[in-house]
PDB file of C-alpha atoms in Angstrom:
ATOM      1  CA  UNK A   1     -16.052 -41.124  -0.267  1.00 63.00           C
ATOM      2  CA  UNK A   2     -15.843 -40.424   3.276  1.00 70.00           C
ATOM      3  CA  UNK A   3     -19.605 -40.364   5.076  1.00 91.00           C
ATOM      4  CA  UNK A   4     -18.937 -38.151   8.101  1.00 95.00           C
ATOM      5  CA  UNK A   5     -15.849 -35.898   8.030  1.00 95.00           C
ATOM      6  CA  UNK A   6     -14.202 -33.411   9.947  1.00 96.00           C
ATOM      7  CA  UNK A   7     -11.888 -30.648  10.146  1.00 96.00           C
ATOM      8  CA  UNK A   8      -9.170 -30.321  11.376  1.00 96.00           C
ATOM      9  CA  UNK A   9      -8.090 -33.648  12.896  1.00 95.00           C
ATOM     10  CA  UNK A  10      -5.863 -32.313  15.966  1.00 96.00           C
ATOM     11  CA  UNK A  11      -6.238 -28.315  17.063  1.00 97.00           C
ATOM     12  CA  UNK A  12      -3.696 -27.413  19.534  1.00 97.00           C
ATOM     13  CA  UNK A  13      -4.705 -23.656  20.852  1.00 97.00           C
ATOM     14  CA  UNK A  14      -4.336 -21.567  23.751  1.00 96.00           C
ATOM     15  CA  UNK A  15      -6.350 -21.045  26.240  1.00 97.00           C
ATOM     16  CA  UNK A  16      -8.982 -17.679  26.033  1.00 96.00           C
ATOM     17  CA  UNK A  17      -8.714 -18.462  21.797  1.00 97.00           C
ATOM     18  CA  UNK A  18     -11.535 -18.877  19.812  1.00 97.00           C
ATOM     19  CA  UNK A  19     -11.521 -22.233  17.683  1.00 97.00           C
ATOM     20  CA  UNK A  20     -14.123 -23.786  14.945  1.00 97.00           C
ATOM     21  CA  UNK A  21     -14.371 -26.765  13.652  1.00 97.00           C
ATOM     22  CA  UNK A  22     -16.428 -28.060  10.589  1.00 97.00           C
ATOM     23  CA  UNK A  23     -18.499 -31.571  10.039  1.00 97.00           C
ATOM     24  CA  UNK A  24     -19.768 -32.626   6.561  1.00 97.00           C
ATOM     25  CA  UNK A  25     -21.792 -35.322   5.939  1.00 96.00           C
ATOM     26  CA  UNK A  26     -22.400 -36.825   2.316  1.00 95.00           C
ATOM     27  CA  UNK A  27     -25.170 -39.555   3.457  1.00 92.00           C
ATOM     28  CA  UNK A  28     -28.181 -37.124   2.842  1.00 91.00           C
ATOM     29  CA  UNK A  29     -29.290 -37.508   6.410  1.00 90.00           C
ATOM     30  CA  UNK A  30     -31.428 -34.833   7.959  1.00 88.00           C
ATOM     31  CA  UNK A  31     -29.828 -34.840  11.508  1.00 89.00           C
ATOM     32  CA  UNK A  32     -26.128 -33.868  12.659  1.00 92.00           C
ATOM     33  CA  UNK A  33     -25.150 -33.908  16.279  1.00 92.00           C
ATOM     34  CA  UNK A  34     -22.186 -33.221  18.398  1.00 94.00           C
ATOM     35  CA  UNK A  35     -20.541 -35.152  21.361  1.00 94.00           C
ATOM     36  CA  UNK A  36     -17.736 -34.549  23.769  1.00 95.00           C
ATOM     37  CA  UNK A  37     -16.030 -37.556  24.378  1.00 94.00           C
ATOM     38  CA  UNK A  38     -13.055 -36.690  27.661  1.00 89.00           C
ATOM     39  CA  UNK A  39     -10.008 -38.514  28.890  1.00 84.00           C
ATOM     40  CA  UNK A  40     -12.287 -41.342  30.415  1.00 79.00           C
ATOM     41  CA  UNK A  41     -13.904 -42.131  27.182  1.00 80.00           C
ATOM     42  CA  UNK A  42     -17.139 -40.797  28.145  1.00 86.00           C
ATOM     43  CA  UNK A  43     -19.319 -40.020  25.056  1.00 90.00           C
ATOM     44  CA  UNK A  44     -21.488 -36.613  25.637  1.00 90.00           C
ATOM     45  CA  UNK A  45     -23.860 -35.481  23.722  1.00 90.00           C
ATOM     46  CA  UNK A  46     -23.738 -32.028  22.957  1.00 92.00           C
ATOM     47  CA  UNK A  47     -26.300 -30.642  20.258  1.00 89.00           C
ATOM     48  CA  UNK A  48     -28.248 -31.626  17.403  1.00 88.00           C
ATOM     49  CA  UNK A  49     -29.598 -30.282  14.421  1.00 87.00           C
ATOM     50  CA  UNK A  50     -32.403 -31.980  12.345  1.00 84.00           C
ATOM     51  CA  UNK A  51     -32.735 -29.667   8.978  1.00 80.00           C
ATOM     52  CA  UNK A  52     -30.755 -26.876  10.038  1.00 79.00           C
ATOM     53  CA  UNK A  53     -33.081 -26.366  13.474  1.00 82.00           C
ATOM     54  CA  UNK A  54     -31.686 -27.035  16.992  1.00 83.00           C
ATOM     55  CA  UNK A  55     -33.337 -29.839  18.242  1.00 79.00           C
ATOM     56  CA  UNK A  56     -30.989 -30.897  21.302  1.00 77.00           C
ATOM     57  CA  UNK A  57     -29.314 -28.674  23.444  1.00 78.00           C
ATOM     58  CA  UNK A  58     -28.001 -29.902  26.087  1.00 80.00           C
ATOM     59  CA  UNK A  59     -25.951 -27.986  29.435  1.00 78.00           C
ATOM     60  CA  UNK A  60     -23.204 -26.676  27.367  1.00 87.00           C
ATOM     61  CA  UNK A  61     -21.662 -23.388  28.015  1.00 89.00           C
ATOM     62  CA  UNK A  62     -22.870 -20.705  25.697  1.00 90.00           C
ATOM     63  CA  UNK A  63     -19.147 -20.565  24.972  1.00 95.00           C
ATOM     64  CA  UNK A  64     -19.871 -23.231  22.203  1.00 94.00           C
ATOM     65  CA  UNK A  65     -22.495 -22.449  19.347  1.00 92.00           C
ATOM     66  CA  UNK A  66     -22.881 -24.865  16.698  1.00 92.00           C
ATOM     67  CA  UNK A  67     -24.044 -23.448  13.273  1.00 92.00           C
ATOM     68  CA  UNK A  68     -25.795 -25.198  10.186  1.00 91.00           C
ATOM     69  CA  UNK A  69     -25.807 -23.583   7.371  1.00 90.00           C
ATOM     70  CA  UNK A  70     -27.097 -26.281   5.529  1.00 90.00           C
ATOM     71  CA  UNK A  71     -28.315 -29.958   6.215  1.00 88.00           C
ATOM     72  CA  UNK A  72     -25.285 -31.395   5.386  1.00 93.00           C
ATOM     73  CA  UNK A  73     -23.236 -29.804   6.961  1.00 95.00           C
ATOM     74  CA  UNK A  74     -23.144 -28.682  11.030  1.00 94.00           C
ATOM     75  CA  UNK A  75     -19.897 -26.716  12.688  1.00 95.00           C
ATOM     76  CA  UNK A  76     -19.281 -26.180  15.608  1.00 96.00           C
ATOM     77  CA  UNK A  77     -17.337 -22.450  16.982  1.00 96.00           C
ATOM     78  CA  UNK A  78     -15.972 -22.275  20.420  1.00 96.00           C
ATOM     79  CA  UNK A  79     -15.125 -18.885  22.218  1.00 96.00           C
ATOM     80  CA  UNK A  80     -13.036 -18.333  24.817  1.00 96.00           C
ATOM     81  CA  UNK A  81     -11.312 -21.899  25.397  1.00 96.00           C
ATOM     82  CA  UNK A  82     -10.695 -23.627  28.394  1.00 96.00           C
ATOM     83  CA  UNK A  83      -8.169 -25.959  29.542  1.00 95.00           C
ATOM     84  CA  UNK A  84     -11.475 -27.809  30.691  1.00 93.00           C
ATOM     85  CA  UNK A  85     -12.282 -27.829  26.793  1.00 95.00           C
ATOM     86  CA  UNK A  86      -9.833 -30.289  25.796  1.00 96.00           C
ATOM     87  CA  UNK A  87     -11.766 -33.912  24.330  1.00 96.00           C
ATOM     88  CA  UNK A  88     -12.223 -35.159  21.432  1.00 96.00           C
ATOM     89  CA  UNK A  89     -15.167 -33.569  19.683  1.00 97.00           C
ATOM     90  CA  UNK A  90     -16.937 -36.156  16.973  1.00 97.00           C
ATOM     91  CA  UNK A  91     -19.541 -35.381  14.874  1.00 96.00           C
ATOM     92  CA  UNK A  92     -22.459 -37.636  13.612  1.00 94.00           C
ATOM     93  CA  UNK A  93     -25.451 -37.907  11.515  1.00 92.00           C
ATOM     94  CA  UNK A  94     -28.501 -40.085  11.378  1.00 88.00           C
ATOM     95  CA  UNK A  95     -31.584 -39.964   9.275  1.00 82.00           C
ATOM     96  CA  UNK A  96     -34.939 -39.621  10.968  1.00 66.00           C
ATOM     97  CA  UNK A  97     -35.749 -37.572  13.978  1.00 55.00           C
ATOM     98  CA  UNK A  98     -37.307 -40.386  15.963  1.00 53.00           C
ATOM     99  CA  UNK A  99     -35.646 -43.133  17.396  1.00 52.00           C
ATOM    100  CA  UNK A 100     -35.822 -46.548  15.179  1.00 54.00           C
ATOM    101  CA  UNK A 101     -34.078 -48.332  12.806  1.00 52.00           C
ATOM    102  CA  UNK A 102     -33.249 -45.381  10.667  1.00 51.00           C
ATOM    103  CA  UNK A 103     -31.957 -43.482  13.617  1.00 66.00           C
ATOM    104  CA  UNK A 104     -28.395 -45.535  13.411  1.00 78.00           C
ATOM    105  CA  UNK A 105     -25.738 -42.668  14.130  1.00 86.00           C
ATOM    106  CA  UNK A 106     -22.764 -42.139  12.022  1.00 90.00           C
ATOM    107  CA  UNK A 107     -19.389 -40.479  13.252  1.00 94.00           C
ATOM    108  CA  UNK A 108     -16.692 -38.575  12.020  1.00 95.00           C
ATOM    109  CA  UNK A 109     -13.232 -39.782  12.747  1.00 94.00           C
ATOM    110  CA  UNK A 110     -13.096 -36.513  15.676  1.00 96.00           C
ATOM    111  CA  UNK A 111     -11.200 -33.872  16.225  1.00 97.00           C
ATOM    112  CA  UNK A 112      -8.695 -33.685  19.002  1.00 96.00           C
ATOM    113  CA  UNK A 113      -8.890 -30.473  20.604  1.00 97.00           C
ATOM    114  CA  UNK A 114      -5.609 -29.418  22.858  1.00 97.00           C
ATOM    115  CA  UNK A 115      -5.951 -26.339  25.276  1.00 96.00           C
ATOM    116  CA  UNK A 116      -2.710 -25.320  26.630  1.00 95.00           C
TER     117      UNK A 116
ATOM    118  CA  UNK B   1     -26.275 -42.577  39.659  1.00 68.00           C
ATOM    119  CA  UNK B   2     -25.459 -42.154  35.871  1.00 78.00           C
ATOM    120  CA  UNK B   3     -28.323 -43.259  33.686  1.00 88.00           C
ATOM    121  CA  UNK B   4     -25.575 -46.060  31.965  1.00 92.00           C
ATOM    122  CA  UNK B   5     -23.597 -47.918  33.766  1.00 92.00           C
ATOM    123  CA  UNK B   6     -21.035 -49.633  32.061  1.00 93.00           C
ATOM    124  CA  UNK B   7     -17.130 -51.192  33.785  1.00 88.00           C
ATOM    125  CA  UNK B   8     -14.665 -49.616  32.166  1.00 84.00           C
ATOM    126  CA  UNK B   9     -12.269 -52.661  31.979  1.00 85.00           C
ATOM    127  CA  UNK B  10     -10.246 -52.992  30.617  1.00 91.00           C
ATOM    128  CA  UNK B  11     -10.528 -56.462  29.712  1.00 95.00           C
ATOM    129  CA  UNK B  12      -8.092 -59.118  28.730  1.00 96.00           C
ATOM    130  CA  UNK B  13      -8.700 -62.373  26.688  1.00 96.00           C
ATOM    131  CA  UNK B  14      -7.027 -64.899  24.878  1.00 97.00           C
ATOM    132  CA  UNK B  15      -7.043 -65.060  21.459  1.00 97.00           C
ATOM    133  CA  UNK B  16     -10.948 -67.399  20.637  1.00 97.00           C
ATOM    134  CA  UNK B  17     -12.225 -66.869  23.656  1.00 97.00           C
ATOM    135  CA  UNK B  18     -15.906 -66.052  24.468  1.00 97.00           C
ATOM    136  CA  UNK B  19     -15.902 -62.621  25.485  1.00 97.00           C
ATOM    137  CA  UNK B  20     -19.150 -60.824  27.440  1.00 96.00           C
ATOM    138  CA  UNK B  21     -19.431 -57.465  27.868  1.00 97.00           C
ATOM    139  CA  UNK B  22     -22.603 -55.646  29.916  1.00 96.00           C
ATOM    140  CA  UNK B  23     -24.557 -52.587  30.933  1.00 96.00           C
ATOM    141  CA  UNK B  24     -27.210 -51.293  33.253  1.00 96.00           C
ATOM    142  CA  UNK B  25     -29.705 -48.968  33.149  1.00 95.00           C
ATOM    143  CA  UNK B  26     -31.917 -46.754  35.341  1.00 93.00           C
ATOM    144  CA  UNK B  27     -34.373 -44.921  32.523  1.00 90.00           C
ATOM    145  CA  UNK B  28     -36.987 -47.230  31.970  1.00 89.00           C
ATOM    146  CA  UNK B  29     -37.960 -45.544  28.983  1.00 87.00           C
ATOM    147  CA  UNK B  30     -34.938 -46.858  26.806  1.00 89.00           C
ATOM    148  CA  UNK B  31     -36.197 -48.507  24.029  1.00 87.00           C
ATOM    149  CA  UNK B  32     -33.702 -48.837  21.579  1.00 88.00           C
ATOM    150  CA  UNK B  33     -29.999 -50.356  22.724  1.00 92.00           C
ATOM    151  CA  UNK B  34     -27.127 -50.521  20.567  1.00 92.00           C
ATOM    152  CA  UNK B  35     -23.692 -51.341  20.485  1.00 95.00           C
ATOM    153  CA  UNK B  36     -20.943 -49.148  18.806  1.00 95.00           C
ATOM    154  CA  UNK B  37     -17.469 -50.081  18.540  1.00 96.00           C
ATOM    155  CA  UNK B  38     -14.553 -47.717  18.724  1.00 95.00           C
ATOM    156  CA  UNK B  39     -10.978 -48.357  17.349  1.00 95.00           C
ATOM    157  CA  UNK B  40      -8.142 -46.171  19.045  1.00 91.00           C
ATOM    158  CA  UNK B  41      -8.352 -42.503  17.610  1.00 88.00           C
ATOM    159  CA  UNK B  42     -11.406 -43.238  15.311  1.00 91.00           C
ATOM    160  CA  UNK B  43     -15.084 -42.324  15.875  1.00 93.00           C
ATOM    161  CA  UNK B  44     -17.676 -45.012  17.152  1.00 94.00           C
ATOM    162  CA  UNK B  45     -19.407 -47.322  14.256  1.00 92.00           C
ATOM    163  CA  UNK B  46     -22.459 -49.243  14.876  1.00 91.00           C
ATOM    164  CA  UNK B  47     -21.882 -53.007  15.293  1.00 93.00           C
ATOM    165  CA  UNK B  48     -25.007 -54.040  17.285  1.00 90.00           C
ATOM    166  CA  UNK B  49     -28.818 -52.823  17.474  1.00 88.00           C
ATOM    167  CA  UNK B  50     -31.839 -54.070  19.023  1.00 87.00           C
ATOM    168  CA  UNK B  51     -35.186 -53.133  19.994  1.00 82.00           C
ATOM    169  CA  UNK B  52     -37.148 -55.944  22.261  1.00 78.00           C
ATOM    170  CA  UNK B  53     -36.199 -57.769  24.653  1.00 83.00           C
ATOM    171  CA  UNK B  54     -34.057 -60.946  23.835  1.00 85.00           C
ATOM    172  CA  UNK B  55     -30.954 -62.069  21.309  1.00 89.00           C
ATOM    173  CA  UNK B  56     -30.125 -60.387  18.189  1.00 91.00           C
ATOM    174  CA  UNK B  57     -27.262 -62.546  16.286  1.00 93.00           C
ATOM    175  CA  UNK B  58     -24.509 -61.415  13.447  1.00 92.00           C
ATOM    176  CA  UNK B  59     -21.938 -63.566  13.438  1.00 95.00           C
ATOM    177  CA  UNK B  60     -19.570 -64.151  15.980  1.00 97.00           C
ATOM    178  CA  UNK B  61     -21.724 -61.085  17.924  1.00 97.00           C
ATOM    179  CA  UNK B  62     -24.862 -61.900  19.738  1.00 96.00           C
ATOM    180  CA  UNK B  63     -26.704 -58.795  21.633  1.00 95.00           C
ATOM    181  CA  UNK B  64     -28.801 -59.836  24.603  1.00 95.00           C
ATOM    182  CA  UNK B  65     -31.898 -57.377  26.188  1.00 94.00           C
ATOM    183  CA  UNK B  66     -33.290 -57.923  29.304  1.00 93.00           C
ATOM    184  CA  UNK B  67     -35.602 -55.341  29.621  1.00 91.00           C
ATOM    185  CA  UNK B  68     -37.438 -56.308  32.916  1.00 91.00           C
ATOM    186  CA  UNK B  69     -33.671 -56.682  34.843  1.00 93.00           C
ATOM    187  CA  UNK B  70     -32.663 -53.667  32.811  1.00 93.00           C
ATOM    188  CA  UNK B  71     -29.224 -55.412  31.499  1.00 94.00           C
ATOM    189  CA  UNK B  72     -28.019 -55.359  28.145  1.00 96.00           C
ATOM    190  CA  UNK B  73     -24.829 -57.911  27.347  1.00 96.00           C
ATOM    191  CA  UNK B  74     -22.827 -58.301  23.737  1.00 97.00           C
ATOM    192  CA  UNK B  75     -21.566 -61.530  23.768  1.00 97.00           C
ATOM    193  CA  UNK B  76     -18.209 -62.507  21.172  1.00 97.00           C
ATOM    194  CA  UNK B  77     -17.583 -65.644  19.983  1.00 97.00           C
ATOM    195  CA  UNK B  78     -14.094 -67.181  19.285  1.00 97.00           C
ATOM    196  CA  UNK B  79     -12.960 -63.434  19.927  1.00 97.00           C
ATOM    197  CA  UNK B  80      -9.907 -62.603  17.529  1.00 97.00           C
ATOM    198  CA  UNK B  81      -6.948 -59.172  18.081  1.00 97.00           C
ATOM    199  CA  UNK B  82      -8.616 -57.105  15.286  1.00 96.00           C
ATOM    200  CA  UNK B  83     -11.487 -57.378  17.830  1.00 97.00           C
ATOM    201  CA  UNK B  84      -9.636 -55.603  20.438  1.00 97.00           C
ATOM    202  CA  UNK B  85     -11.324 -52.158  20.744  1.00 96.00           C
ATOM    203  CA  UNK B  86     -13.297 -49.837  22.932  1.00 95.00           C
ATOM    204  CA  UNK B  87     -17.142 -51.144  23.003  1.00 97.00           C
ATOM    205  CA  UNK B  88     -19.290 -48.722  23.801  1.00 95.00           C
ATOM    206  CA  UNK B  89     -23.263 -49.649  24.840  1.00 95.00           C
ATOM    207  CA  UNK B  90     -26.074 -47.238  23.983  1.00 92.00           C
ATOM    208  CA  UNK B  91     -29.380 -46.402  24.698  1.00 90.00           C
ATOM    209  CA  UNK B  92     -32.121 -44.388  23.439  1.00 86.00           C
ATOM    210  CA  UNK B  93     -35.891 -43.727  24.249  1.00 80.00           C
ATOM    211  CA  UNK B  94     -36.698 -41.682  21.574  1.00 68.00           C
ATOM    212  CA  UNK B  95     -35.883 -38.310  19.600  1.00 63.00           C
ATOM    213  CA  UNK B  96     -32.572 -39.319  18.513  1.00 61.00           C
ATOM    214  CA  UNK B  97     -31.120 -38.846  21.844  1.00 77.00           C
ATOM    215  CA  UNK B  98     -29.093 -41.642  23.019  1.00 85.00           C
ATOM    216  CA  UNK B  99     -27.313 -42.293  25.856  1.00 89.00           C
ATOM    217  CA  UNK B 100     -23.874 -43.927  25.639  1.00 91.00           C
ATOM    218  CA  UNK B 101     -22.405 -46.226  28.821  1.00 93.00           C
ATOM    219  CA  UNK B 102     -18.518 -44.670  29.219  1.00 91.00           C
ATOM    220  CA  UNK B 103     -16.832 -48.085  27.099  1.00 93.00           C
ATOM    221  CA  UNK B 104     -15.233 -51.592  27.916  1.00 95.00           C
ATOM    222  CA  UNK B 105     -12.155 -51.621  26.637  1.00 94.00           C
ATOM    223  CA  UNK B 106     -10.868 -55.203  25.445  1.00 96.00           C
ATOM    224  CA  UNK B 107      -7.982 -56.483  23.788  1.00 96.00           C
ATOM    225  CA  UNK B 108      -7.681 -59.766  22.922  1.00 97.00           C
ATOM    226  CA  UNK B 109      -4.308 -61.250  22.933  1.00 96.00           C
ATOM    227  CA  UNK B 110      -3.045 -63.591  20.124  1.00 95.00           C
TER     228      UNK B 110
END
C-alpha cells in the first residue's frame, strides 16, 4: 500500500535518448509535483499539477514535459537526454492548492536517472 | 544569494547528544517552514511543520521559528544512529510552492 510510487527505480540511458518515467499516487490528493534533486542534494522543484492542470512551471528545458492523465497519477517524458540530466527525479503529492496544513508533501522513493 | 541557506555538514555526534540543525532565509514572505527528513536513496518524509513564530515539540524533535531574524533551527534530543540522515529545511509562502535549503547531513555515532 505504497502512497507515492514510481517507475522505474534506476534508468541508465544514453545520452540524445528519450526516457519517461511514471508517478502514482493512491492518497486521493489533488496535486502531484516533480523535483530534481543533483549530486549536492539540492531539492528542485520542477512542475506541478493540481487536477490534471499545470500549475508550476518552473525554468526547465522544454526537453522535459510532464503529463497527467489523471489526478492520480503525473509522468514525467524527457527528450533528448543530457549528461547534465542525471539526478534523482522524486515525485510528490499534497492535497490542497494553498499552502497550510493540508499542503504536507509526500514523495516517492525517486528514480535515479544515469546519462552516459 | 539562494533564497535557503542551509550548511551542508556533514555533521558528527555522539550517540544522545543534543543535536541543532539551522537555516536562513531571504523571502520574507515564507510562511510555512517544515522539516523533511531523508534516509540514503529514499525520498524526503515530513518530520517537522510549523507556521508562527516560536517552538513546535514532538518528541525528542523541537522546531524553532524566528521569523523577525529569519532563522529556523530543529533541535534533537538524546539523538540516537537510526537518526542519522539527510535533514532537509523547507519553506513555503503559499501555492504549494516550497522552497527546500540543500540538507544537513548527520550521523550520529553509537
Amino acid at each position: 500500500d505504497t502512497a507515492v510510487s514510481q517507475t522505474p527505480k534506476y534508468l541508465v540511458t544514453q545520452m540524445g535518448n528519450d526516457k519517461s518515467i511514471k508517478c502514482e499516487q493512491n492518497l486521493g490528493h489533488d496535486t502531484m509535483y516533480w523535483y530534481k534533486q543533483d549530486s549536492k542534494k539540492f531539492l528542485k522543484i520542477m512542475f506541478s499539477y493540481n487536477n490534471k492542470e499545470l500549475i508550476i512551471n518552473e525554468t526547465v528545458p522544454n526537453r522535459f514535459s510532464p503529463k497527467s492523465p489523471d489526478k492520480a497519477h503525473l509522468n514525467l517524458h524527457i527528450n533528448s537526454l543530457e549528461l547534465g540530466d542525471s539526478a534523482v527525479y522524486f515525485c510528490a503529492s499534497s492535497q490542497e492548492v494553498t499552502s497550510g496544513p493540508s499542503d504536507t508533501q509526500y514523495f516517492g522513493p525517486g528514480t535515479r536517472l544515469t546519462v552516459l | 544569494q539562494k533564497e535557503v541557506e542551509q550548511d551542508p555538514g556533514p555533521l558528527s555526534v555522539p550517540e544522545g547528544a543534543i543535536v541543532s540543525l539551522n537555516c536562513t532565509y531571504s523571502n520574507s514572505a515564507f510562511q510555512y517552514f517544515m522539516w523533511y527528513r531523508q534516509y540514503s536513496r529514499k525520498g524526503p518524509e515530513l518530520l517537522m511543520y510549523t507556521y508562527s513564530s516560536g517552538n513546535k515539540e514532538d518528541g525528542r524533535f523541537t522546531a524553532q521559528v524566528d521569523k523577525s531574524s529569519k532563522y529556523i533551527s530543529l533541535f534533537i534530543r538524546d539523538s540516537q544512529p537510526s537518526d542519522s540522515a539527510t535533514y532537509l529545511c523547507a519553506m513555503s509562502g503559499g501555492y504549494q510552492k516550497v522552497t527546500f535549503g540543500t540538507g544537513t547531513k548527520l550521523q550520529v555515532i553509537p
